[in-house]
């Protein structure tokens, strides 16, 4: 049932779509023959389809989706026909059971600022069809369960658009005789695979490519191409190498090979998201393609590897098997994020680098997804309803979805397959045997993994496990430990609860796999033997919590152990255990599980921070000092000097929990207090450990010839962190030596990572040299858009000192390089400030909220997807302390009161206000 919640807005209005209302399509589209005459002002699209009635559903009219199209002609079997326009749909009645339908429309790509459908970027044409962009190109059954064969002819001016690309294989190309003096040409592409409309793509423009021929394990030849603008070829090597690694990895780990002769990646600087997995023609945001050592940081290199992998892996998980409807989005996204995470881990030579990657992934989950799951936009991994599907490309669908898949792998583990990797791979094989070429559901996926592992915990618990798909919210697991010295037993009691989320007041217990270890006094793992077991298991084991509360009793323990619970972060939950500082210091010093070793340090820092934040409110002068105790500082000193821990891990341990993460630990949030405390902690780490930072810098600053491998990038990260703290220490001591050295390193750097880290150290300590370095940096990279994005975002995310950042942001928006229309640039200034600089944004005078309100409204008229994401900056308003809370609500109300909002932004602000 479609339900009107509001009759405002243009176009279709805000209609709620419900998962329960799924109906199979009334018609199937077997083939689509598209012909484009590409012109920025008026592109003509001729769409010839063959359709047939779906015999499984009652006879009914054909309703095709269309948006912002000019309709010129409709023919059924070559004859004119009557039709109706109902809202945004083209409706045809009294059709034969099978027929050819020809539709001729025009669009205006140069005015398409939404970047959905066909648009122009830097004088080239690009498309973005997921989720519902194809309807902006032609009338169609624009839903993922309608899979058709496509052939595409592109016709355009040859000088302006020498490269013409679409999905599949190039079958013909040549000059066109129709244009003046033969200046036009054409290319015809045929995709050998059926696909849903959201995977359609075309690209036309002045592009150049890096090409690589490869032979698969099966002996097949393929050509891989990366297309960029002329001048950017020297930044394509890493993307190509990442693509080759991706192809090899999917063959090796899952037996999934490349099913195309030609696989293309094209980069564009105007893109709403990271990248898009269009069949055989992936389109990427330049941010996730272009890199060389002088323009990109280690983080950029690593993101490119992940995103190239992600889009490539979609070729099987998403394209070969796709989603029945958009409620199943996590079927492809959660699974594909899991696959790209595993890919990046498998590329690491060292186990410690794998652990670093895992910690980074969990950090994203906890700082972005946990707040989402606790706020007004909370939704299950498989949502029940939406107004605008673009709003549901969320960290819940992606990152929590990946954790759900990861738990399935954990739950199919067995004695011979302790991680569940083999069992999970068997499940994937069965999934493809059953569903290749079809549009399916999350249930189908879970069933295949379970059926391939009939003896597993997953198979045994499947119906209950699937609550992870149905129930939103982050479960809390409370653990209690009791040691019985006479019985020599240790009983761990685990209890789970989950707070209500919108529309879900009560939750049923989840299936929660909990990785577990017990540490002895010497820090070694103790053998683990449950009361009813004949013998012990060494190291880590997984217990599965299925009830509201359960106890696990371990025997043969001579002394009270220190429990290491939720090792490897085996489930996306909040774990609570009344650890003493001594226990946490023990885990930080000894835990064999690197995740929990890191986590122990975070817990110590969180406890100190939360205590300080609570007491700052009662401090007359609002200041705080000595937040961190000597034991913590001593432990950090030991980590910095540790002989065997690697630098990347040290960098993670020494990084304090973010302000956003700290906010989630509090019931009432005063962003200024959190900022003051965290800054005091940073300052304390800087001053107390000055000599240790100097030593760390000395040991790590020279990483030799640049390669973006985990080992050397870890050393660069730690060297950068050392500089940041040495510059911070100089703030109080007045010492000029380290800021001077930092400026010199900035000037002399042989790669962007070292250069940017030095610049960031000056900016983040607000040193007087920062302005000079920023100006130099801009001059050096004025023609590199992605570097200029970094230049903007570094300034808008800088620590707020006395409210200085908002005026700086406003000033930066007047810079000649600023543009609201380019999503990367708008995000680097506006979103970075509103979403990445809590203290700058949440001002006592509410000027940050006023700024947000104006930008959301301004952006919404240009690009609703970008606006709706920015709109989410105030998701957590109801947790704020006064006067922030009332001021924030007022700002949201002002946005919601606009009569001309897109349904994207309308949905976000209405949910924020709880309506
Ligand atoms: N499917 C893409 C991915 O995850 C996401 C995506 C790219 C997208 N562009 C989009 C989603 C535009 C919505 C709108 O790889
Ligand atoms: Zn994806």
Short mmCIF file of C-alpha atoms in Angstrom, two decimals, residues 290-630:
data_model
loop_
_atom_site.label_atom_id
_atom_site.label_comp_id
_atom_site.label_asym_id
_atom_site.label_seq_id
_atom_site.Cartn_x
_atom_site.Cartn_y
_atom_site.Cartn_z
CA UNK A 290 43.68 8.94 -8.74
CA UNK A 291 46.81 8.58 -6.67
CA UNK A 292 50.52 9.01 -6.86
CA UNK A 293 52.95 9.58 -4.07
CA UNK A 294 53.06 13.33 -4.49
CA UNK A 295 49.28 13.90 -4.45
CA UNK A 296 47.80 11.09 -2.35
CA UNK A 297 48.30 9.96 1.24
CA UNK A 298 48.65 6.42 2.54
CA UNK A 299 45.00 6.60 3.60
CA UNK A 300 44.01 7.53 0.04
CA UNK A 301 46.00 4.59 -1.33
CA UNK A 302 44.33 2.22 1.09
CA UNK A 303 40.84 3.60 0.37
CA UNK A 304 41.42 3.19 -3.36
CA UNK A 305 42.37 -0.45 -2.86
CA UNK A 306 39.17 -1.03 -0.84
CA UNK A 307 36.83 0.77 -3.22
CA UNK A 308 38.31 -0.75 -6.39
CA UNK A 309 37.94 -4.14 -4.71
CA UNK A 310 34.43 -3.35 -3.51
CA UNK A 311 33.12 -2.38 -6.93
CA UNK A 312 34.88 -5.28 -8.62
CA UNK A 313 33.46 -7.78 -6.09
CA UNK A 314 29.97 -6.45 -6.82
CA UNK A 315 30.33 -8.06 -10.24
CA UNK A 316 29.32 -11.31 -8.52
CA UNK A 317 27.68 -10.11 -5.30
CA UNK A 318 25.26 -7.55 -6.68
CA UNK A 319 25.40 -7.93 -10.45
CA UNK A 320 25.27 -11.68 -11.15
CA UNK A 321 22.99 -12.10 -8.13
CA UNK A 322 21.10 -8.89 -7.46
CA UNK A 323 18.42 -7.60 -5.08
CA UNK A 324 14.76 -8.45 -5.52
CA UNK A 325 13.81 -5.02 -4.17
CA UNK A 326 15.67 -2.14 -2.50
CA UNK A 327 14.79 -3.38 0.99
CA UNK A 328 17.31 -6.13 0.25
CA UNK A 329 20.09 -3.59 -0.39
CA UNK A 330 22.35 -5.09 2.28
CA UNK A 331 22.21 -8.40 0.39
CA UNK A 332 24.71 -6.88 -1.99
CA UNK A 333 26.21 -4.05 0.10
CA UNK A 334 26.78 -5.79 3.43
CA UNK A 335 28.18 -8.84 1.66
CA UNK A 336 30.38 -6.78 -0.63
CA UNK A 337 31.76 -4.66 2.23
CA UNK A 338 32.56 -7.90 4.06
CA UNK A 339 34.34 -9.11 0.92
CA UNK A 340 36.33 -5.88 0.49
CA UNK A 341 37.33 -5.94 4.17
CA UNK A 342 38.53 -9.52 3.82
CA UNK A 343 40.34 -8.63 0.59
CA UNK A 344 42.28 -5.81 2.24
CA UNK A 345 43.14 -8.06 5.18
CA UNK A 346 44.26 -10.90 2.93
CA UNK A 347 46.58 -8.53 1.06
CA UNK A 348 48.41 -7.85 4.34
CA UNK A 349 51.52 -9.95 4.69
CA UNK A 350 51.66 -9.65 8.49
CA UNK A 351 48.99 -10.78 10.99
CA UNK A 352 49.51 -7.50 12.85
CA UNK A 353 48.52 -5.54 9.74
CA UNK A 354 45.33 -7.62 9.46
CA UNK A 355 44.51 -6.68 13.03
CA UNK A 356 45.11 -3.00 12.30
CA UNK A 357 42.63 -3.19 9.42
CA UNK A 358 40.07 -4.88 11.66
CA UNK A 359 40.46 -2.18 14.32
CA UNK A 360 40.02 0.53 11.69
CA UNK A 361 36.84 -1.11 10.41
CA UNK A 362 35.42 -1.42 13.92
CA UNK A 363 36.27 2.19 14.62
CA UNK A 364 34.15 3.24 11.61
CA UNK A 365 31.31 1.05 12.79
CA UNK A 366 31.35 2.42 16.32
CA UNK A 367 31.79 6.10 15.48
CA UNK A 368 29.30 6.21 12.60
CA UNK A 369 26.95 3.22 12.72
CA UNK A 370 26.34 3.00 16.48
CA UNK A 371 25.13 6.63 16.59
CA UNK A 372 22.94 6.01 13.55
CA UNK A 373 21.43 2.97 15.28
CA UNK A 374 20.70 5.05 18.37
CA UNK A 375 19.15 8.01 16.53
CA UNK A 376 16.06 8.95 14.57
CA UNK A 377 17.32 7.33 11.33
CA UNK A 378 17.85 3.94 13.00
CA UNK A 379 16.68 1.14 10.72
CA UNK A 380 17.17 -2.60 10.45
CA UNK A 381 19.82 -4.03 8.08
CA UNK A 382 16.78 -4.97 6.04
CA UNK A 383 14.51 -1.92 6.44
CA UNK A 384 10.72 -2.17 6.51
CA UNK A 385 9.91 1.14 4.86
CA UNK A 386 11.43 4.19 3.23
CA UNK A 387 10.43 7.38 1.49
CA UNK A 388 13.60 7.92 -0.54
CA UNK A 389 15.83 4.89 -1.08
CA UNK A 390 18.92 7.09 -1.51
CA UNK A 391 18.66 7.85 2.21
CA UNK A 392 19.20 4.16 2.98
CA UNK A 393 22.70 3.87 1.57
CA UNK A 394 23.80 4.00 5.18
CA UNK A 395 26.49 2.74 7.50
CA UNK A 396 23.85 0.35 8.84
CA UNK A 397 23.22 -1.25 5.43
CA UNK A 398 26.93 -1.28 4.58
CA UNK A 399 28.98 -1.66 7.76
CA UNK A 400 26.54 -3.34 10.10
CA UNK A 401 25.44 -5.49 7.15
CA UNK A 402 29.06 -6.58 6.76
CA UNK A 403 29.23 -7.48 10.47
CA UNK A 404 26.11 -9.64 10.06
CA UNK A 405 27.83 -11.52 7.22
CA UNK A 406 31.00 -11.78 9.32
CA UNK A 407 29.01 -13.33 12.19
CA UNK A 408 27.69 -15.93 9.74
CA UNK A 409 31.26 -16.85 8.89
CA UNK A 410 32.08 -17.07 12.61
CA UNK A 411 29.01 -19.25 13.22
CA UNK A 412 29.91 -21.83 10.57
CA UNK A 413 33.36 -22.42 12.10
CA UNK A 414 34.32 -25.96 13.07
CA UNK A 415 37.30 -27.75 14.58
CA UNK A 416 39.07 -28.06 11.26
CA UNK A 417 37.99 -24.61 10.13
CA UNK A 418 38.31 -22.44 13.24
CA UNK A 419 37.58 -19.14 11.48
CA UNK A 420 34.73 -20.49 9.35
CA UNK A 421 36.42 -19.42 6.13
CA UNK A 422 35.97 -22.76 4.38
CA UNK A 423 32.40 -23.17 5.55
CA UNK A 424 31.55 -19.66 4.44
CA UNK A 425 33.13 -20.23 1.02
CA UNK A 426 31.02 -23.41 0.66
CA UNK A 427 27.98 -21.30 1.47
CA UNK A 428 28.90 -18.81 -1.23
CA UNK A 429 29.25 -21.61 -3.76
CA UNK A 430 25.77 -22.87 -2.90
CA UNK A 431 24.42 -19.31 -3.08
CA UNK A 432 25.66 -19.03 -6.68
CA UNK A 433 24.47 -22.52 -7.59
CA UNK A 434 20.99 -21.60 -6.46
CA UNK A 435 20.61 -17.98 -7.46
CA UNK A 436 23.05 -16.98 -10.21
CA UNK A 437 21.31 -14.66 -12.68
CA UNK A 438 18.44 -13.88 -10.31
CA UNK A 439 17.14 -11.11 -8.08
CA UNK A 440 16.84 -12.48 -4.55
CA UNK A 441 16.45 -11.63 -0.86
CA UNK A 442 18.58 -11.53 2.31
CA UNK A 443 16.70 -14.67 3.42
CA UNK A 444 17.94 -16.52 0.34
CA UNK A 445 21.52 -15.63 1.19
CA UNK A 446 21.36 -16.64 4.85
CA UNK A 447 19.62 -19.89 3.89
CA UNK A 448 22.36 -20.81 1.42
CA UNK A 449 25.15 -20.21 3.95
CA UNK A 450 23.29 -22.27 6.57
CA UNK A 451 22.33 -25.10 4.19
CA UNK A 452 25.93 -25.51 3.08
CA UNK A 453 26.90 -25.97 6.76
CA UNK A 454 24.11 -28.16 8.17
CA UNK A 455 25.97 -29.04 11.39
CA UNK A 456 26.84 -25.44 12.26
CA UNK A 457 25.56 -23.08 14.95
CA UNK A 458 24.24 -20.93 12.11
CA UNK A 459 22.05 -23.75 10.75
CA UNK A 460 20.85 -24.59 14.26
CA UNK A 461 20.00 -20.96 15.08
CA UNK A 462 19.04 -19.54 11.68
CA UNK A 463 15.53 -18.18 12.42
CA UNK A 464 16.78 -16.42 15.54
CA UNK A 465 19.98 -15.28 13.83
CA UNK A 466 17.90 -13.50 11.18
CA UNK A 467 16.71 -11.05 13.84
CA UNK A 468 19.91 -9.21 12.94
CA UNK A 469 18.19 -8.36 9.66
CA UNK A 470 14.87 -7.43 11.23
CA UNK A 471 15.66 -5.57 14.46
CA UNK A 472 17.43 -2.21 14.55
CA UNK A 473 19.51 -0.95 17.45
CA UNK A 474 22.85 -1.90 18.97
CA UNK A 475 22.55 -4.67 21.56
CA UNK A 476 24.32 -4.14 24.89
CA UNK A 477 25.99 -7.18 26.39
CA UNK A 478 26.65 -6.89 30.09
CA UNK A 479 29.23 -9.32 31.41
CA UNK A 480 29.77 -10.31 35.04
CA UNK A 481 32.63 -12.49 36.23
CA UNK A 482 32.72 -14.55 39.44
CA UNK A 483 35.75 -16.52 40.58
CA UNK A 484 35.23 -19.36 43.05
CA UNK A 485 38.58 -20.14 44.68
CA UNK A 486 37.44 -23.37 46.31
CA UNK A 487 35.82 -24.79 43.21
CA UNK A 488 38.61 -23.29 41.03
CA UNK A 489 35.96 -22.06 38.58
CA UNK A 490 35.28 -18.79 36.82
CA UNK A 491 31.70 -18.08 35.83
CA UNK A 492 31.01 -15.49 33.20
CA UNK A 493 27.41 -14.32 32.96
CA UNK A 494 26.42 -12.55 29.75
CA UNK A 495 23.15 -10.61 29.53
CA UNK A 496 21.81 -8.79 26.48
CA UNK A 497 19.42 -5.87 26.08
CA UNK A 498 18.58 -3.59 23.19
CA UNK A 499 16.98 -0.16 23.46
CA UNK A 500 13.85 0.69 21.49
CA UNK A 501 14.31 2.20 18.03
CA UNK A 502 11.73 4.04 15.89
CA UNK A 503 8.82 1.66 15.32
CA UNK A 504 10.42 -1.14 17.38
CA UNK A 505 9.71 -0.71 21.09
CA UNK A 506 10.55 -4.30 22.11
CA UNK A 507 13.36 -6.55 20.86
CA UNK A 508 13.80 -10.30 20.98
CA UNK A 509 17.23 -11.68 21.99
CA UNK A 510 19.88 -11.80 19.26
CA UNK A 511 22.33 -14.60 18.45
CA UNK A 512 25.63 -13.12 19.64
CA UNK A 513 28.92 -14.93 19.05
CA UNK A 514 31.40 -13.84 21.71
CA UNK A 515 35.11 -14.48 21.19
CA UNK A 516 36.64 -15.16 24.57
CA UNK A 517 39.96 -15.66 26.30
CA UNK A 518 41.11 -15.73 29.92
CA UNK A 519 44.45 -14.22 30.87
CA UNK A 520 46.54 -15.52 33.75
CA UNK A 521 48.62 -13.42 36.12
CA UNK A 522 51.59 -13.76 33.76
CA UNK A 523 49.49 -12.42 30.89
CA UNK A 524 49.38 -15.76 29.08
CA UNK A 525 46.15 -17.24 27.70
CA UNK A 526 44.78 -19.90 30.03
CA UNK A 527 43.35 -23.18 28.68
CA UNK A 528 39.56 -22.85 28.42
CA UNK A 529 37.43 -25.74 29.62
CA UNK A 530 33.69 -25.44 30.19
CA UNK A 531 32.21 -27.40 33.10
CA UNK A 532 30.68 -30.12 30.90
CA UNK A 533 33.70 -30.61 28.63
CA UNK A 534 36.28 -33.43 28.84
CA UNK A 535 39.29 -31.30 27.95
CA UNK A 536 40.49 -27.73 27.49
CA UNK A 537 40.92 -25.62 24.38
CA UNK A 538 43.93 -23.36 24.19
CA UNK A 539 43.67 -19.63 23.42
CA UNK A 540 40.49 -18.08 22.06
CA UNK A 541 37.10 -19.73 21.80
CA UNK A 542 33.67 -18.51 20.78
CA UNK A 543 30.62 -18.87 23.01
CA UNK A 544 27.22 -18.13 21.52
CA UNK A 545 24.77 -16.06 23.54
CA UNK A 546 21.19 -16.75 22.47
CA UNK A 547 19.15 -16.05 25.63
CA UNK A 548 18.53 -12.79 27.47
CA UNK A 549 21.06 -14.06 30.01
CA UNK A 550 23.38 -17.07 30.11
CA UNK A 551 26.28 -18.25 32.25
CA UNK A 552 29.43 -20.03 31.17
CA UNK A 553 31.53 -21.74 33.83
CA UNK A 554 35.20 -22.44 33.18
CA UNK A 555 36.99 -25.00 35.34
CA UNK A 556 40.50 -25.79 36.61
CA UNK A 557 41.55 -22.22 37.26
CA UNK A 558 44.06 -21.67 40.06
CA UNK A 559 43.57 -17.93 40.32
CA UNK A 560 41.11 -15.30 39.20
CA UNK A 561 41.73 -14.67 35.48
CA UNK A 562 41.31 -11.41 33.59
CA UNK A 563 38.64 -12.01 30.94
CA UNK A 564 39.25 -10.84 27.39
CA UNK A 565 35.70 -10.65 26.05
CA UNK A 566 34.50 -10.05 22.48
CA UNK A 567 37.92 -10.77 20.99
CA UNK A 568 38.23 -9.64 17.39
CA UNK A 569 34.94 -7.81 17.90
CA UNK A 570 32.94 -10.91 16.94
CA UNK A 571 29.58 -9.10 17.12
CA UNK A 572 28.39 -5.50 16.59
CA UNK A 573 27.45 -4.91 20.22
CA UNK A 574 28.44 -2.68 23.12
CA UNK A 575 30.24 -4.80 25.71
CA UNK A 576 30.05 -3.70 29.33
CA UNK A 577 32.24 -5.22 32.00
CA UNK A 578 33.26 -3.60 35.26
CA UNK A 579 36.97 -3.71 34.49
CA UNK A 580 39.33 -2.21 37.04
CA UNK A 581 42.14 -0.02 35.73
CA UNK A 582 44.56 -2.73 36.79
CA UNK A 583 42.75 -5.32 34.67
CA UNK A 584 42.70 -3.03 31.65
CA UNK A 585 46.41 -2.26 32.04
CA UNK A 586 47.01 -6.02 32.19
CA UNK A 587 45.09 -6.55 28.93
CA UNK A 588 46.85 -3.59 27.29
CA UNK A 589 50.19 -5.08 28.21
CA UNK A 590 49.52 -8.73 27.39
CA UNK A 591 46.35 -9.63 25.51
CA UNK A 592 47.19 -12.02 22.67
CA UNK A 593 44.18 -10.63 20.78
CA UNK A 594 45.30 -7.35 19.21
CA UNK A 595 41.76 -6.01 19.00
CA UNK A 596 41.16 -6.34 22.72
CA UNK A 597 44.65 -5.11 23.48
CA UNK A 598 43.79 -1.89 21.65
CA UNK A 599 40.33 -1.84 23.19
CA UNK A 600 41.77 -1.95 26.71
CA UNK A 601 43.64 1.31 26.04
CA UNK A 602 40.50 2.88 24.62
CA UNK A 603 38.48 1.87 27.68
CA UNK A 604 41.04 3.46 29.99
CA UNK A 605 40.92 6.69 28.00
CA UNK A 606 37.12 6.70 27.82
CA UNK A 607 36.80 6.27 31.59
CA UNK A 608 39.14 9.19 32.30
CA UNK A 609 37.45 11.34 29.69
CA UNK A 610 33.92 10.65 30.89
CA UNK A 611 34.86 11.40 34.51
CA UNK A 612 36.49 14.67 33.47
CA UNK A 613 33.53 15.67 31.28
CA UNK A 614 31.15 15.08 34.16
CA UNK A 615 33.24 17.15 36.56
CA UNK A 616 34.01 19.97 34.13
CA UNK A 617 30.38 21.08 34.33
CA UNK A 618 30.87 21.74 38.03
CA UNK A 619 34.22 23.51 37.58
CA UNK A 620 33.74 27.22 37.91
CA UNK A 621 36.23 28.14 35.19
CA UNK A 622 35.24 25.31 32.86
CA UNK A 623 38.83 24.12 32.55
CA UNK A 624 40.38 20.77 33.22
CA UNK A 625 43.86 19.50 33.78
CA UNK A 626 45.50 16.13 34.40
CA UNK A 627 42.66 14.10 32.96
CA UNK A 628 44.97 11.17 32.32
CA UNK A 629 46.59 9.42 35.28
CA UNK A 630 50.20 8.35 35.59
#
